[in-house]
Amino acid sequence: MMTGPELKKLRADLGSAIGRELTAADMAKLCGLPAGSADTIRRWEVSGPSGPAAELLRILAMASEEHPILDNFNVFDRHDIREQDRPARRAEFREKMKEEVRRRLG
């Protein structure tokens, strides 16, 4: 689960990660909500999102250095990845997540 304050922080963190401030309408787009759903995001910033939207946001949060790479996405600590290559692989993954956020925003 994600709380309302965590969602607000995520909005700021994702904006910082991609280099621009995100609006409630941008966050609605990221969640795949229909146009005009900014009010839904504003309500969630109080009560917190749930269900598929919360899970999607947890995944997109990995674009920001402020949020950990989730265990089920962390393939960088495997034995077949040299230890000195792991930081570069993590950075590459975060960059791909940033690109995904930008793509979703159009």
GROMACS .gro file of N, CA, C and O in nm, residues 11-105:
model
  380
   11ARG      N    1   0.546   1.198  -0.654
   11ARG     CA    2   0.527   1.296  -0.762
   11ARG      C    3   0.648   1.388  -0.771
   11ARG      O    4   0.702   1.411  -0.879
   12ALA      N    5   0.694   1.437  -0.656
   12ALA     CA    6   0.811   1.524  -0.654
   12ALA      C    7   0.937   1.448  -0.698
   12ALA      O    8   1.018   1.500  -0.776
   13ASP      N    9   0.952   1.325  -0.651
   13ASP     CA   10   1.072   1.246  -0.684
   13ASP      C   11   1.078   1.213  -0.833
   13ASP      O   12   1.184   1.222  -0.894
   14LEU      N   13   0.965   1.175  -0.891
   14LEU     CA   14   0.963   1.144  -1.034
   14LEU      C   15   0.989   1.270  -1.116
   14LEU      O   16   1.060   1.265  -1.217
   15GLY      N   17   0.932   1.381  -1.074
   15GLY     CA   18   0.957   1.507  -1.143
   15GLY      C   19   1.105   1.543  -1.141
   15GLY      O   20   1.162   1.582  -1.242
   16SER      N   21   1.166   1.525  -1.026
   16SER     CA   22   1.309   1.551  -1.014
   16SER      C   23   1.390   1.456  -1.103
   16SER      O   24   1.487   1.497  -1.167
   17ALA      N   25   1.349   1.331  -1.109
   17ALA     CA   26   1.420   1.231  -1.188
   17ALA      C   27   1.418   1.263  -1.338
   17ALA      O   28   1.517   1.242  -1.407
   18ILE      N   29   1.305   1.315  -1.386
   18ILE     CA   30   1.296   1.342  -1.530
   18ILE      C   31   1.321   1.489  -1.563
   18ILE      O   32   1.319   1.528  -1.680
   19GLY      N   33   1.343   1.572  -1.462
   19GLY     CA   34   1.382   1.710  -1.486
   19GLY      C   35   1.269   1.808  -1.508
   19GLY      O   36   1.291   1.915  -1.564
   20ARG      N   37   1.150   1.774  -1.463
   20ARG     CA   38   1.040   1.872  -1.470
   20ARG      C   39   0.935   1.839  -1.365
   20ARG      O   40   0.919   1.724  -1.325
   21GLU      N   41   0.866   1.941  -1.318
   21GLU     CA   42   0.764   1.922  -1.217
   21GLU      C   43   0.643   1.848  -1.277
   21GLU      O   44   0.602   1.878  -1.390
   22LEU      N   45   0.590   1.754  -1.203
   22LEU     CA   46   0.473   1.680  -1.250
   22LEU      C   47   0.347   1.734  -1.185
   22LEU      O   48   0.344   1.761  -1.065
   23THR      N   49   0.243   1.747  -1.265
   23THR     CA   50   0.112   1.791  -1.215
   23THR      C   51   0.029   1.669  -1.177
   23THR      O   52   0.065   1.555  -1.208
   24ALA      N   53  -0.084   1.694  -1.114
   24ALA     CA   54  -0.177   1.586  -1.082
   24ALA      C   55  -0.225   1.520  -1.212
   24ALA      O   56  -0.242   1.397  -1.218
   25ALA      N   57  -0.244   1.599  -1.317
   25ALA     CA   58  -0.286   1.544  -1.446
   25ALA      C   59  -0.178   1.453  -1.504
   25ALA      O   60  -0.208   1.349  -1.563
   26ASP      N   61  -0.050   1.491  -1.486
   26ASP     CA   62   0.060   1.404  -1.530
   26ASP      C   63   0.057   1.272  -1.457
   26ASP      O   64   0.076   1.166  -1.517
   27MET      N   65   0.035   1.276  -1.327
   27MET     CA   66   0.031   1.153  -1.247
   27MET      C   67  -0.086   1.065  -1.292
   27MET      O   68  -0.074   0.942  -1.297
   28ALA      N   69  -0.199   1.128  -1.326
   28ALA     CA   70  -0.314   1.051  -1.376
   28ALA      C   71  -0.276   0.979  -1.505
   28ALA      O   72  -0.311   0.862  -1.525
   29LYS      N   73  -0.203   1.050  -1.592
   29LYS     CA   74  -0.156   0.988  -1.717
   29LYS      C   75  -0.066   0.869  -1.689
   29LYS      O   76  -0.077   0.765  -1.753
   30LEU      N   77   0.025   0.886  -1.593
   30LEU     CA   78   0.116   0.777  -1.559
   30LEU      C   79   0.041   0.654  -1.511
   30LEU      O   80   0.083   0.541  -1.536
   31CYS      N   81  -0.071   0.676  -1.444
   31CYS     CA   82  -0.152   0.564  -1.393
   31CYS      C   83  -0.244   0.505  -1.499
   31CYS      O   84  -0.311   0.406  -1.473
   32GLY      N   85  -0.250   0.570  -1.615
   32GLY     CA   86  -0.339   0.521  -1.720
   32GLY      C   87  -0.484   0.560  -1.699
   32GLY      O   88  -0.574   0.500  -1.756
   33LEU      N   89  -0.506   0.662  -1.616
   33LEU     CA   90  -0.642   0.710  -1.592
   33LEU      C   91  -0.688   0.795  -1.710
   33LEU      O   92  -0.606   0.855  -1.780
   34PRO      N   93  -0.819   0.804  -1.732
   34PRO     CA   94  -0.868   0.886  -1.844
   34PRO      C   95  -0.837   1.034  -1.822
   34PRO      O   96  -0.816   1.079  -1.710
   35ALA      N   97  -0.835   1.109  -1.932
   35ALA     CA   98  -0.813   1.253  -1.924
   35ALA      C   99  -0.915   1.314  -1.827
   35ALA      O  100  -1.029   1.270  -1.820
   36GLY      N  101  -0.873   1.413  -1.755
   36GLY     CA  102  -0.962   1.478  -1.659
   36GLY      C  103  -0.967   1.409  -1.524
   36GLY      O  104  -1.057   1.435  -1.444
   37SER      N  105  -0.872   1.321  -1.496
   37SER     CA  106  -0.871   1.246  -1.370
   37SER      C  107  -0.778   1.305  -1.265
   37SER      O  108  -0.744   1.238  -1.168
   38ALA      N  109  -0.738   1.430  -1.284
   38ALA     CA  110  -0.647   1.492  -1.188
   38ALA      C  111  -0.708   1.495  -1.048
   38ALA      O  112  -0.636   1.482  -0.948
   39ASP      N  113  -0.840   1.510  -1.039
   39ASP     CA  114  -0.906   1.511  -0.908
   39ASP      C  115  -0.888   1.378  -0.836
   39ASP      O  116  -0.878   1.374  -0.713
   40THR      N  117  -0.884   1.270  -0.911
   40THR     CA  118  -0.861   1.138  -0.852
   40THR      C  119  -0.723   1.136  -0.785
   40THR      O  120  -0.708   1.088  -0.672
   41ILE      N  121  -0.624   1.190  -0.854
   41ILE     CA  122  -0.488   1.194  -0.798
   41ILE      C  123  -0.488   1.281  -0.672
   41ILE      O  124  -0.427   1.244  -0.571
   42ARG      N  125  -0.556   1.394  -0.676
   42ARG     CA  126  -0.561   1.482  -0.558
   42ARG      C  127  -0.626   1.410  -0.439
   42ARG      O  128  -0.581   1.425  -0.325
   43ARG      N  129  -0.729   1.331  -0.464
   43ARG     CA  130  -0.791   1.252  -0.356
   43ARG      C  131  -0.694   1.147  -0.305
   43ARG      O  132  -0.682   1.125  -0.185
   44TRP      N  133  -0.624   1.082  -0.398
   44TRP     CA  134  -0.526   0.980  -0.359
   44TRP      C  135  -0.411   1.040  -0.278
   44TRP      O  136  -0.349   0.972  -0.197
   45GLU      N  137  -0.381   1.168  -0.302
   45GLU     CA  138  -0.274   1.233  -0.225
   45GLU      C  139  -0.315   1.255  -0.080
   45GLU      O  140  -0.233   1.291   0.002
   46VAL      N  141  -0.440   1.230  -0.050
   46VAL     CA  142  -0.489   1.233   0.088
   46VAL      C  143  -0.503   1.090   0.140
   46VAL      O  144  -0.450   1.055   0.245
   47SER      N  145  -0.572   1.007   0.063
   47SER     CA  146  -0.605   0.872   0.110
   47SER      C  147  -0.508   0.764   0.063
   47SER      O  148  -0.501   0.658   0.123
   48GLY      N  149  -0.436   0.791  -0.044
   48GLY     CA  150  -0.345   0.691  -0.101
   48GLY      C  151  -0.413   0.609  -0.208
   48GLY      O  152  -0.531   0.577  -0.197
   49PRO      N  153  -0.339   0.574  -0.314
   49PRO     CA  154  -0.395   0.491  -0.420
   49PRO      C  155  -0.400   0.345  -0.375
   49PRO      O  156  -0.333   0.307  -0.279
   50SER      N  157  -0.477   0.266  -0.445
   50SER     CA  158  -0.482   0.123  -0.413
   50SER      C  159  -0.487   0.044  -0.543
   50SER      O  160  -0.497   0.100  -0.651
   51GLY      N  161  -0.478  -0.085  -0.528
   51GLY     CA  162  -0.492  -0.175  -0.642
   51GLY      C  163  -0.386  -0.159  -0.748
   51GLY      O  164  -0.270  -0.130  -0.717
   52PRO      N  165  -0.426  -0.175  -0.874
   52PRO     CA  166  -0.329  -0.172  -0.984
   52PRO      C  167  -0.254  -0.039  -0.996
   52PRO      O  168  -0.136  -0.038  -1.032
   53ALA      N  169  -0.319   0.072  -0.964
   53ALA     CA  170  -0.252   0.202  -0.974
   53ALA      C  171  -0.137   0.210  -0.874
   53ALA      O  172  -0.028   0.257  -0.908
   54ALA      N  173  -0.158   0.163  -0.752
   54ALA     CA  174  -0.053   0.166  -0.651
   54ALA      C  175   0.065   0.079  -0.694
   54ALA      O  176   0.181   0.117  -0.678
   55GLU      N  177   0.036  -0.037  -0.750
   55GLU     CA  178   0.143  -0.127  -0.794
   55GLU      C  179   0.221  -0.066  -0.911
   55GLU      O  180   0.344  -0.071  -0.913
   56LEU      N  181   0.150  -0.006  -1.005
   56LEU     CA  182   0.217   0.059  -1.118
   56LEU      C  183   0.307   0.172  -1.070
   56LEU      O  184   0.421   0.187  -1.114
   57LEU      N  185   0.259   0.251  -0.976
   57LEU     CA  186   0.337   0.361  -0.923
   57LEU      C  187   0.462   0.312  -0.849
   57LEU      O  188   0.568   0.372  -0.857
   58ARG      N  189   0.450   0.199  -0.779
   58ARG     CA  190   0.567   0.141  -0.712
   58ARG      C  191   0.673   0.104  -0.814
   58ARG      O  192   0.793   0.117  -0.789
   59ILE      N  193   0.630   0.056  -0.929
   59ILE     CA  194   0.725   0.018  -1.035
   59ILE      C  195   0.788   0.143  -1.097
   59ILE      O  196   0.909   0.152  -1.112
   60LEU      N  197   0.705   0.241  -1.131
   60LEU     CA  198   0.757   0.363  -1.192
   60LEU      C  199   0.848   0.440  -1.096
   60LEU      O  200   0.937   0.513  -1.141
   61ALA      N  201   0.827   0.423  -0.966
   61ALA     CA  202   0.910   0.491  -0.866
   61ALA      C  203   1.057   0.456  -0.881
   61ALA      O  204   1.145   0.534  -0.842
   62MET      N  205   1.087   0.342  -0.940
   62MET     CA  206   1.226   0.300  -0.956
   62MET      C  207   1.305   0.392  -1.049
   62MET      O  208   1.426   0.383  -1.057
   63ALA      N  209   1.237   0.483  -1.117
   63ALA     CA  210   1.306   0.582  -1.201
   63ALA      C  211   1.384   0.680  -1.115
   63ALA      O  212   1.480   0.740  -1.161
   64SER      N  213   1.345   0.694  -0.990
   64SER     CA  214   1.408   0.790  -0.900
   64SER      C  215   1.509   0.720  -0.809
   64SER      O  216   1.484   0.612  -0.758
   65GLU      N  217   1.621   0.787  -0.787
   65GLU     CA  218   1.722   0.736  -0.694
   65GLU      C  219   1.670   0.732  -0.551
   65GLU      O  220   1.727   0.665  -0.465
   66GLU      N  221   1.560   0.803  -0.525
   66GLU     CA  222   1.502   0.808  -0.390
   66GLU      C  223   1.426   0.681  -0.355
   66GLU      O  224   1.389   0.662  -0.240
   67HIS      N  225   1.405   0.594  -0.452
   67HIS     CA  226   1.326   0.473  -0.430
   67HIS      C  227   1.410   0.352  -0.470
   67HIS      O  228   1.480   0.354  -0.570
   68PRO      N  229   1.399   0.244  -0.392
   68PRO     CA  230   1.481   0.126  -0.422
   68PRO      C  231   1.431   0.053  -0.546
   68PRO      O  232   1.314   0.064  -0.584
   69ILE      N  233   1.523  -0.019  -0.608
   69ILE     CA  234   1.484  -0.110  -0.715
   69ILE      C  235   1.422  -0.231  -0.648
   69ILE      O  236   1.482  -0.291  -0.559
   70LEU      N  237   1.300  -0.263  -0.686
   70LEU     CA  238   1.227  -0.372  -0.621
   70LEU      C  239   1.298  -0.505  -0.644
   70LEU      O  240   1.359  -0.528  -0.748
   71ASP      N  241   1.289  -0.593  -0.545
   71ASP     CA  242   1.357  -0.723  -0.552
   71ASP      C  243   1.325  -0.801  -0.678
   71ASP      O  244   1.413  -0.862  -0.737
   72ASN      N  245   1.200  -0.800  -0.720
   72ASN     CA  246   1.164  -0.879  -0.838
   72ASN      C  247   1.215  -0.817  -0.969
   72ASN      O  248   1.205  -0.879  -1.073
   73PHE      N  249   1.276  -0.699  -0.962
   73PHE     CA  250   1.337  -0.637  -1.080
   73PHE      C  251   1.489  -0.637  -1.069
   73PHE      O  252   1.558  -0.603  -1.163
   74ASN      N  253   1.541  -0.670  -0.951
   74ASN     CA  254   1.685  -0.659  -0.927
   74ASN      C  255   1.758  -0.783  -0.977
   74ASN      O  256   1.773  -0.881  -0.906
   75VAL      N  257   1.803  -0.777  -1.100
   75VAL     CA  258   1.879  -0.887  -1.158
   75VAL      C  259   2.029  -0.854  -1.159
   75VAL      O  260   2.109  -0.926  -1.217
   76PHE      N  261   2.066  -0.746  -1.092
   76PHE     CA  262   2.202  -0.696  -1.098
   76PHE      C  263   2.294  -0.762  -0.996
   76PHE      O  264   2.415  -0.757  -1.010
   77ASP      N  265   2.237  -0.821  -0.892
   77ASP     CA  266   2.319  -0.882  -0.788
   77ASP      C  267   2.338  -1.031  -0.809
   77ASP      O  268   2.374  -1.103  -0.717
   78ARG      N  269   2.314  -1.078  -0.929
   78ARG     CA  270   2.332  -1.220  -0.959
   78ARG      C  271   2.480  -1.252  -0.974
   78ARG      O  272   2.562  -1.165  -1.003
   79HIS      N  273   2.511  -1.377  -0.961
   79HIS     CA  274   2.651  -1.422  -0.969
   79HIS      C  275   2.711  -1.402  -1.108
   79HIS      O  276   2.833  -1.392  -1.121
   80ASP      N  277   2.629  -1.395  -1.213
   80ASP     CA  278   2.684  -1.383  -1.347
   80ASP      C  279   2.707  -1.238  -1.390
   80ASP      O  280   2.749  -1.212  -1.502
   81ILE      N  281   2.681  -1.143  -1.301
   81ILE     CA  282   2.709  -1.001  -1.328
   81ILE      C  283   2.829  -0.963  -1.240
   81ILE      O  284   2.823  -0.973  -1.118
   82ARG      N  285   2.936  -0.921  -1.304
   82ARG     CA  286   3.054  -0.883  -1.227
   82ARG      C  287   3.021  -0.769  -1.132
   82ARG      O  288   2.947  -0.677  -1.167
   83GLU      N  289   3.075  -0.776  -1.013
   83GLU     CA  290   3.045  -0.678  -0.909
   83GLU      C  291   3.074  -0.535  -0.954
   83GLU      O  292   2.997  -0.444  -0.927
   84GLN      N  293   3.182  -0.516  -1.027
   84GLN     CA  294   3.217  -0.381  -1.072
   84GLN      C  295   3.122  -0.331  -1.181
   84GLN      O  296   3.115  -0.210  -1.206
   85ASP      N  297   3.047  -0.420  -1.246
   85ASP     CA  298   2.951  -0.380  -1.350
   85ASP      C  299   2.813  -0.346  -1.293
   85ASP      O  300   2.731  -0.286  -1.362
   86ARG      N  301   2.789  -0.384  -1.170
   86ARG     CA  302   2.654  -0.367  -1.112
   86ARG      C  303   2.608  -0.223  -1.102
   86ARG      O  304   2.494  -0.193  -1.139
   87PRO      N  305   2.690  -0.128  -1.056
   87PRO     CA  306   2.643   0.011  -1.050
   87PRO      C  307   2.601   0.065  -1.187
   87PRO      O  308   2.499   0.134  -1.199
   88ALA      N  309   2.677   0.034  -1.290
   88ALA     CA  310   2.643   0.082  -1.424
   88ALA      C  311   2.513   0.019  -1.471
   88ALA      O  312   2.431   0.085  -1.536
   89ARG      N  313   2.493  -0.107  -1.441
   89ARG     CA  314   2.368  -0.174  -1.481
   89ARG      C  315   2.248  -0.113  -1.408
   89ARG      O  316   2.143  -0.096  -1.468
   90ARG      N  317   2.264  -0.082  -1.280
   90ARG     CA  318   2.154  -0.018  -1.205
   90ARG      C  319   2.122   0.119  -1.265
   90ARG      O  320   2.006   0.155  -1.281
   91ALA      N  321   2.227   0.195  -1.296
   91ALA     CA  322   2.207   0.328  -1.356
   91ALA      C  323   2.137   0.317  -1.491
   91ALA      O  324   2.047   0.396  -1.522
   92GLU      N  325   2.175   0.218  -1.569
   92GLU     CA  326   2.110   0.195  -1.699
   92GLU      C  327   1.963   0.160  -1.680
   92GLU      O  328   1.876   0.209  -1.753
   93PHE      N  329   1.934   0.078  -1.580
   93PHE     CA  330   1.796   0.041  -1.553
   93PHE      C  331   1.714   0.164  -1.512
   93PHE      O  332   1.603   0.185  -1.562
   94ARG      N  333   1.769   0.246  -1.425
   94ARG     CA  334   1.696   0.367  -1.382
   94ARG      C  335   1.672   0.459  -1.501
   94ARG      O  336   1.566   0.520  -1.513
   95GLU      N  337   1.769   0.469  -1.590
   95GLU     CA  338   1.751   0.553  -1.709
   95GLU      C  339   1.637   0.499  -1.796
   95GLU      O  340   1.557   0.576  -1.849
   96LYS      N  341   1.628   0.369  -1.808
   96LYS     CA  342   1.517   0.309  -1.884
   96LYS      C  343   1.383   0.338  -1.817
   96LYS      O  344   1.284   0.362  -1.885
   97MET      N  345   1.381   0.337  -1.684
   97MET     CA  346   1.258   0.369  -1.613
   97MET      C  347   1.220   0.515  -1.635
   97MET      O  348   1.103   0.548  -1.651
   98LYS      N  349   1.318   0.604  -1.638
   98LYS     CA  350   1.291   0.746  -1.666
   98LYS      C  351   1.232   0.760  -1.807
   98LYS      O  352   1.137   0.836  -1.827
   99GLU      N  353   1.289   0.688  -1.901
   99GLU     CA  354   1.237   0.691  -2.038
   99GLU      C  355   1.092   0.642  -2.042
   99GLU      O  356   1.009   0.698  -2.116
  100GLU      N  357   1.062   0.541  -1.962
  100GLU     CA  358   0.924   0.490  -1.956
  100GLU      C  359   0.829   0.596  -1.900
  100GLU      O  360   0.718   0.614  -1.951
  101VAL      N  361   0.872   0.666  -1.797
  101VAL     CA  362   0.789   0.773  -1.741
  101VAL      C  363   0.765   0.880  -1.848
  101VAL      O  364   0.651   0.922  -1.870
  102ARG      N  365   0.871   0.922  -1.915
  102ARG     CA  366   0.857   1.023  -2.021
  102ARG      C  367   0.765   0.975  -2.133
  102ARG      O  368   0.683   1.050  -2.184
  103ARG      N  369   0.779   0.848  -2.171
  103ARG     CA  370   0.695   0.791  -2.277
  103ARG      C  371   0.548   0.795  -2.236
  103ARG      O  372   0.461   0.832  -2.315
  104ARG      N  373   0.518   0.758  -2.114
  104ARG     CA  374   0.380   0.757  -2.066
  104ARG      C  375   0.320   0.898  -2.062
  104ARG      O  376   0.201   0.914  -2.077
  105LEU      N  377   0.407   0.995  -2.038
  105LEU     CA  378   0.358   1.134  -2.033
  105LEU      C  379   0.337   1.191  -2.173
  105LEU      O  380   0.268   1.292  -2.189
   0.00000   0.00000   0.00000
